[in-house]
CSV table of C-alpha atoms in Angstrom, one decimal:
chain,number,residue,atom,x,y,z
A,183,UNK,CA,-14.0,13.5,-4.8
A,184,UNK,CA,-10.3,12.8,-4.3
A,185,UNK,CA,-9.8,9.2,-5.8
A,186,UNK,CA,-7.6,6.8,-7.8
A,187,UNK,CA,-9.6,4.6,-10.2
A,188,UNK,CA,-8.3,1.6,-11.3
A,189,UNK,CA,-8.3,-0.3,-14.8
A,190,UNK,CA,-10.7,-3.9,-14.3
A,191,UNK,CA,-9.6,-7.2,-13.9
A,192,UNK,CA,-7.7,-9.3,-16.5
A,193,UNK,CA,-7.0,-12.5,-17.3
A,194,UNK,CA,-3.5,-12.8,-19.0
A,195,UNK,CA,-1.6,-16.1,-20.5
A,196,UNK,CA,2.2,-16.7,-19.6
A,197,UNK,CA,4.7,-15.3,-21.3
A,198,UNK,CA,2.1,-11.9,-22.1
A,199,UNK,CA,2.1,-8.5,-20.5
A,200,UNK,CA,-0.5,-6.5,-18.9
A,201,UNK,CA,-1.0,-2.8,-18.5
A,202,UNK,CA,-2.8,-1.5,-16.2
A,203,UNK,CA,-4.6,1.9,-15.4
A,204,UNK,CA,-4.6,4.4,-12.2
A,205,UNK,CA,-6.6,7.5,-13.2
A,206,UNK,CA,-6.8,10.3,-11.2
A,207,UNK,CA,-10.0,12.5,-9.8
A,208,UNK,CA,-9.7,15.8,-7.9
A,209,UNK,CA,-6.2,16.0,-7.6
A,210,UNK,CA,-3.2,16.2,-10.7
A,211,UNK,CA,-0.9,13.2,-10.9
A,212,UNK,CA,1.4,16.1,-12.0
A,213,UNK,CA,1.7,17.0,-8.4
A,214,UNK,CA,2.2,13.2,-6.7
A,215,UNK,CA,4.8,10.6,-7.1
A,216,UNK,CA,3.0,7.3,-7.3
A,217,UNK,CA,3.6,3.9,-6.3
A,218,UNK,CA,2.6,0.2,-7.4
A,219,UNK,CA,2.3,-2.0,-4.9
A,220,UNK,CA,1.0,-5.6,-5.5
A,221,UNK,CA,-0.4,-8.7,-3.1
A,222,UNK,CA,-0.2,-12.5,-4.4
A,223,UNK,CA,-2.8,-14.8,-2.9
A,224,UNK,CA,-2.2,-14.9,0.7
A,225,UNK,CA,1.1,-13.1,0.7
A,226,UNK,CA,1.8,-9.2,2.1
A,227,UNK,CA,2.1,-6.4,-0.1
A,228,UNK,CA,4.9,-6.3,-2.1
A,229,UNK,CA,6.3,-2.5,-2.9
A,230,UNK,CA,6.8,-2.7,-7.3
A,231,UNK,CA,8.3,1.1,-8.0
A,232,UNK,CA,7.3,4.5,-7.7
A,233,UNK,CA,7.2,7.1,-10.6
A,234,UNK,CA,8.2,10.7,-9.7
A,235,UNK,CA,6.7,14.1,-10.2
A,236,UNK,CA,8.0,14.5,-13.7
A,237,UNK,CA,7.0,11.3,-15.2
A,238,UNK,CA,10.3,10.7,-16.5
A,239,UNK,CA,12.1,8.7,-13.8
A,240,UNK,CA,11.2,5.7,-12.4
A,241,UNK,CA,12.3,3.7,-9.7
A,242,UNK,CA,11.6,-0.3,-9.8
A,243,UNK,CA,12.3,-3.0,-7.2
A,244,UNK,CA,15.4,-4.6,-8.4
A,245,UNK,CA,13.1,-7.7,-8.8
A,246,UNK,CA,11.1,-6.4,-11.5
A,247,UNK,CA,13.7,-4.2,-13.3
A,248,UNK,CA,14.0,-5.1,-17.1
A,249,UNK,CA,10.3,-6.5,-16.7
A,250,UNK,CA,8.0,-3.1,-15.3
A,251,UNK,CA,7.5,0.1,-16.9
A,252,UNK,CA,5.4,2.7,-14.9
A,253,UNK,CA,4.3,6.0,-17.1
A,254,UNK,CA,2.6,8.9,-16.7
A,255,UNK,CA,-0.2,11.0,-19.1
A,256,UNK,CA,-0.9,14.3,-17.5
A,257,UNK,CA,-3.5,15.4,-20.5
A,258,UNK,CA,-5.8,11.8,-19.1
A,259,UNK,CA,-4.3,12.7,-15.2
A,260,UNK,CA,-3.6,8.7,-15.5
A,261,UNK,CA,-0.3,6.2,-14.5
A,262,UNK,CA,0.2,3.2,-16.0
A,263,UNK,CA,2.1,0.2,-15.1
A,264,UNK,CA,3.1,-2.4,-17.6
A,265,UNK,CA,4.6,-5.9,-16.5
A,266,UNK,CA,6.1,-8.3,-19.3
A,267,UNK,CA,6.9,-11.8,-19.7
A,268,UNK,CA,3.7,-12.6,-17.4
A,269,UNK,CA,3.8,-16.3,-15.2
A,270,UNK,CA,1.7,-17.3,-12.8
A,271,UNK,CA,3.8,-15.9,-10.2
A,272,UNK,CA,2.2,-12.8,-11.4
A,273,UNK,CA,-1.3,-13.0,-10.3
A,274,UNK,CA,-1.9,-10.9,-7.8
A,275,UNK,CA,-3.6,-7.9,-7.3
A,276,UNK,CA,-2.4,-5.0,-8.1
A,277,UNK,CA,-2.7,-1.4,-6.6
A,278,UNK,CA,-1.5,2.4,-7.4
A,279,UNK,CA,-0.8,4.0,-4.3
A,280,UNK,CA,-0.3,7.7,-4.3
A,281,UNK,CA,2.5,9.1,-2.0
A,282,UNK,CA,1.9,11.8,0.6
A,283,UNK,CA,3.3,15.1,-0.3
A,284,UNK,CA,5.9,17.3,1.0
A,285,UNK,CA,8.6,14.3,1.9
A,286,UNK,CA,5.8,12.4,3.2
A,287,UNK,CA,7.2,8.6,3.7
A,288,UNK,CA,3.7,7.3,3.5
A,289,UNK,CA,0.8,6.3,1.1
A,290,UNK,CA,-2.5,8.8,1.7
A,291,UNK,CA,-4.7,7.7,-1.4
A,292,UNK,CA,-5.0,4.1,-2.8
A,293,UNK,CA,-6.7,2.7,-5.3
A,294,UNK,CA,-9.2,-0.2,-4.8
A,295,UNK,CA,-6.8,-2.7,-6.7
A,296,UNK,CA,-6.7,-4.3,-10.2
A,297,UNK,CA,-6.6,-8.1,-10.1
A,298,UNK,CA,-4.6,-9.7,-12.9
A,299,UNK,CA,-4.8,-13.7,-13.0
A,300,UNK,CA,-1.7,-15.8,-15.0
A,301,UNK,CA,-3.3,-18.8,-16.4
B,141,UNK,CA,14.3,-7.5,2.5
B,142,UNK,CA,11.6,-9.7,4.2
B,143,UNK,CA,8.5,-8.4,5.0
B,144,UNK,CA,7.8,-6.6,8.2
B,145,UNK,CA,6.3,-9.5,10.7
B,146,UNK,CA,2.3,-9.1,11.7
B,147,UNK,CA,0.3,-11.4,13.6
B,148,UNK,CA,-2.3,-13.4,11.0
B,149,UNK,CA,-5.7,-12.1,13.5
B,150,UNK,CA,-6.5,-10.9,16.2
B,151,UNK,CA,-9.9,-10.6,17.5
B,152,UNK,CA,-11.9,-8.7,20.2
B,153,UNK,CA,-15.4,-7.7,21.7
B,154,UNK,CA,-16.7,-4.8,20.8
B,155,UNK,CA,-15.7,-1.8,23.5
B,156,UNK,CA,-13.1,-3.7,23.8
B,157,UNK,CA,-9.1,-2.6,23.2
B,158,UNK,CA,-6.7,-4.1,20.8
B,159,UNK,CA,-3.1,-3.9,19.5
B,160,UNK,CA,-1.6,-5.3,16.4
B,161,UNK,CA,1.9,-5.8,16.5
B,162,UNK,CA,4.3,-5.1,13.6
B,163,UNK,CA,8.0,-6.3,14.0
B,164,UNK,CA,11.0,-5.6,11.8
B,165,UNK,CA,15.2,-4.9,12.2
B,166,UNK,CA,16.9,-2.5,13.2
B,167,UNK,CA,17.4,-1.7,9.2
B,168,UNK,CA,14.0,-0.2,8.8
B,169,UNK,CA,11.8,0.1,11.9
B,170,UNK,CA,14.4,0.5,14.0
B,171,UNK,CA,15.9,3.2,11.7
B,172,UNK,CA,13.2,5.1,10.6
B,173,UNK,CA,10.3,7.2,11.8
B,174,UNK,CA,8.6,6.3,9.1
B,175,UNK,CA,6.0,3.7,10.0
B,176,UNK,CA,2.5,3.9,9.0
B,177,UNK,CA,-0.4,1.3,9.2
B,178,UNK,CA,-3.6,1.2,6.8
B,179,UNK,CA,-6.9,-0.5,7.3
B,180,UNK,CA,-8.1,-2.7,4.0
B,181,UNK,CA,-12.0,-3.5,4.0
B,182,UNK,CA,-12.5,-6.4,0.8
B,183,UNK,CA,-12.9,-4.8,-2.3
B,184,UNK,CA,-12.5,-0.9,-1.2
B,185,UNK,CA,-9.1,1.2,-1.2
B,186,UNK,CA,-6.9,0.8,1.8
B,187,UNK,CA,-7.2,3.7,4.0
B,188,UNK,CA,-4.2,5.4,5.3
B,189,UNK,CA,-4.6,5.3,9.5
B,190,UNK,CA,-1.4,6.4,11.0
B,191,UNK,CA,1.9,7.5,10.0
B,192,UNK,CA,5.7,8.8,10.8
B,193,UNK,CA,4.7,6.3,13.6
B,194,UNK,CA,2.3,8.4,15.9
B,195,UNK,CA,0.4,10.5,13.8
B,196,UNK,CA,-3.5,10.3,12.7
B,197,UNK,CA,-4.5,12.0,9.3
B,198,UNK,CA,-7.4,14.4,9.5
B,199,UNK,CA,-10.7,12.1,9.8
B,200,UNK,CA,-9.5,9.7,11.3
B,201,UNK,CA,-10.7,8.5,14.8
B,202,UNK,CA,-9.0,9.1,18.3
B,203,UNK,CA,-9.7,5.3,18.8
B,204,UNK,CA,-6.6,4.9,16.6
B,205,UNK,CA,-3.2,4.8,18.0
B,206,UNK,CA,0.5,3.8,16.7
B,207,UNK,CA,3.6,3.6,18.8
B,208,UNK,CA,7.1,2.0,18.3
B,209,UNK,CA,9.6,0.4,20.3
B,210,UNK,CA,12.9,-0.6,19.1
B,211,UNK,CA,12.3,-2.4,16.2
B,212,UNK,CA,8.4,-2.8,16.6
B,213,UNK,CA,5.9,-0.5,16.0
B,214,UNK,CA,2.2,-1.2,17.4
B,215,UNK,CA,-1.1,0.1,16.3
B,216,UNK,CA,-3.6,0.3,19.0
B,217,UNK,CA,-7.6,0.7,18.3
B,218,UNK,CA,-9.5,1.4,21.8
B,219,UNK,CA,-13.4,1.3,21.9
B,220,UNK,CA,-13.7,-1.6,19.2
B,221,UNK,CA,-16.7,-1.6,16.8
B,222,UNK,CA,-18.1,-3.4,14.3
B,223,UNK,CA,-16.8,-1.7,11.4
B,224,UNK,CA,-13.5,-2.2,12.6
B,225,UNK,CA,-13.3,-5.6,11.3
B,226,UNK,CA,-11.4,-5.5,8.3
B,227,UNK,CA,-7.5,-6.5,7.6
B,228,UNK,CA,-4.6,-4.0,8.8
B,229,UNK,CA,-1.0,-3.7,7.7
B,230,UNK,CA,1.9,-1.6,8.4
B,231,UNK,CA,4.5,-0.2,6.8
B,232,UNK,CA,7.8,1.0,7.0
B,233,UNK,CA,10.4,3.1,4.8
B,234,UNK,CA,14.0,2.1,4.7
B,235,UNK,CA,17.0,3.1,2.4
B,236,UNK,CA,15.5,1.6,-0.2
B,237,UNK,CA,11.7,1.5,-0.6
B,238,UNK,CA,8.6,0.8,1.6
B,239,UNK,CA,8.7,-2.5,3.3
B,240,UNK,CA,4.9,-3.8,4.5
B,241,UNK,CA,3.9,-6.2,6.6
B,242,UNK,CA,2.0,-9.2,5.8
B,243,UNK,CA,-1.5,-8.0,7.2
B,244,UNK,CA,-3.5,-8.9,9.8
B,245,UNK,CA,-7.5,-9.6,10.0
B,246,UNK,CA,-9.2,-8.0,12.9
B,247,UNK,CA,-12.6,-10.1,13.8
B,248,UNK,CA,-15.3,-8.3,16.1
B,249,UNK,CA,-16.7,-10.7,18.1
């Protein structure tokens, strides 16, 4: 079955970081560019960066450069995403979102979300 | 960029037709072809429903439908059923990065 299972929920103190798990089944994340997305409490979704096919670019939302770090390990088929200097801004939940293939400008495979509470 | 703008809920009777609403500018709606929408049950995986605007992924159903005018894109779900209730959002590409609305709930009455 074609899935993306995320890492469980956390509870993280200010000023921490957090990593947090998106592992593959039935597909390669080799083959996908993924995204992190990320919704506060009763906001929208909030796009975070995408890492590309090779695992060695990244792209961030200029709000969380210097603070995110997405990677990639092909031999566990997982992405990571690692946020620093944690506030409470920061809870939220937090999903991997895997991006349609062939130039597709869409998402066709989520994750059920990791939620990661600041307090 | 602010978020694309979605109504909070909308509701309906089962049979019934509905359309959610998804405005944004002329910088990424307007620009693009490249809105899709996504139905969120709690605690499952959003599901990919419609994208480049009009178009429906294998599996899903006919009863779902997306459309764009301008600067707003619609998504339409005819023939209401229970399961339908569940939050929707859309989103949109632009220069820069996918830009997503702020979700709305779908009650079944």
């Amino acid at each position: 079955q074609v899935q993306l299972e995320q890492s469980g929920a956390e509870v993280k103190r200010p000023g921490a970081s957090m990593k947090i798990s998106c592992k593959a089944s039935g597909h390669s994340v080799a083959n996908f560019y993924m995204h992190w997305v990320r919704q506060a409490p009763g906001q929208g979704l909030e796009w975070m960066g995408i890492i590309n096919l090779s695992g060695v670019t990244a792209h961030y939302a200029q709000k969380f450069q210097g603070r995110v770090t997405m990677t990639r390990d092909t031999s566990s088929n997982t992405v990571y995403m690692e946020l620093a200097s944690l506030t409470s801004d920061d809870t939220a939940i937090y999903y991997c979102a895997r991006k349609a293939g062939t130039g597709g400008r869409h998402f066709d495979l989520w994750g059920r979300g990791t939620l990661i509470t600041v307090s | 960029q602010s978020a694309l703008t979605q109504p909070a809920s909308v509701s309906g009777s089962p049979g019934q037709s509905i359309t959610i609403s998804c405005n944004g500018t002329n910088s990424d709606i307007g620009a693009y072809d490249y809105v899709s929408w996504y139905q969120h049950h709690p605690d499952r995986a959003p599901t990919l429903l419609i994208y480049d605007v009009t178009h429906r992924p294998s599996g899903v159903s006919l009863r779902f439908s997306g459309s764009k005018s301008g600067n707003v894109a619609s998504l339409t779900i005819s023939g209401l059923q229970a399961d339908d209730e569940a939050d929707y959002f859309c989103c949109s590409y632009t220069s820069f990065s996918p830009l997503f609305g702020g979700g709305t709930k779908l009650t079944v009455l």
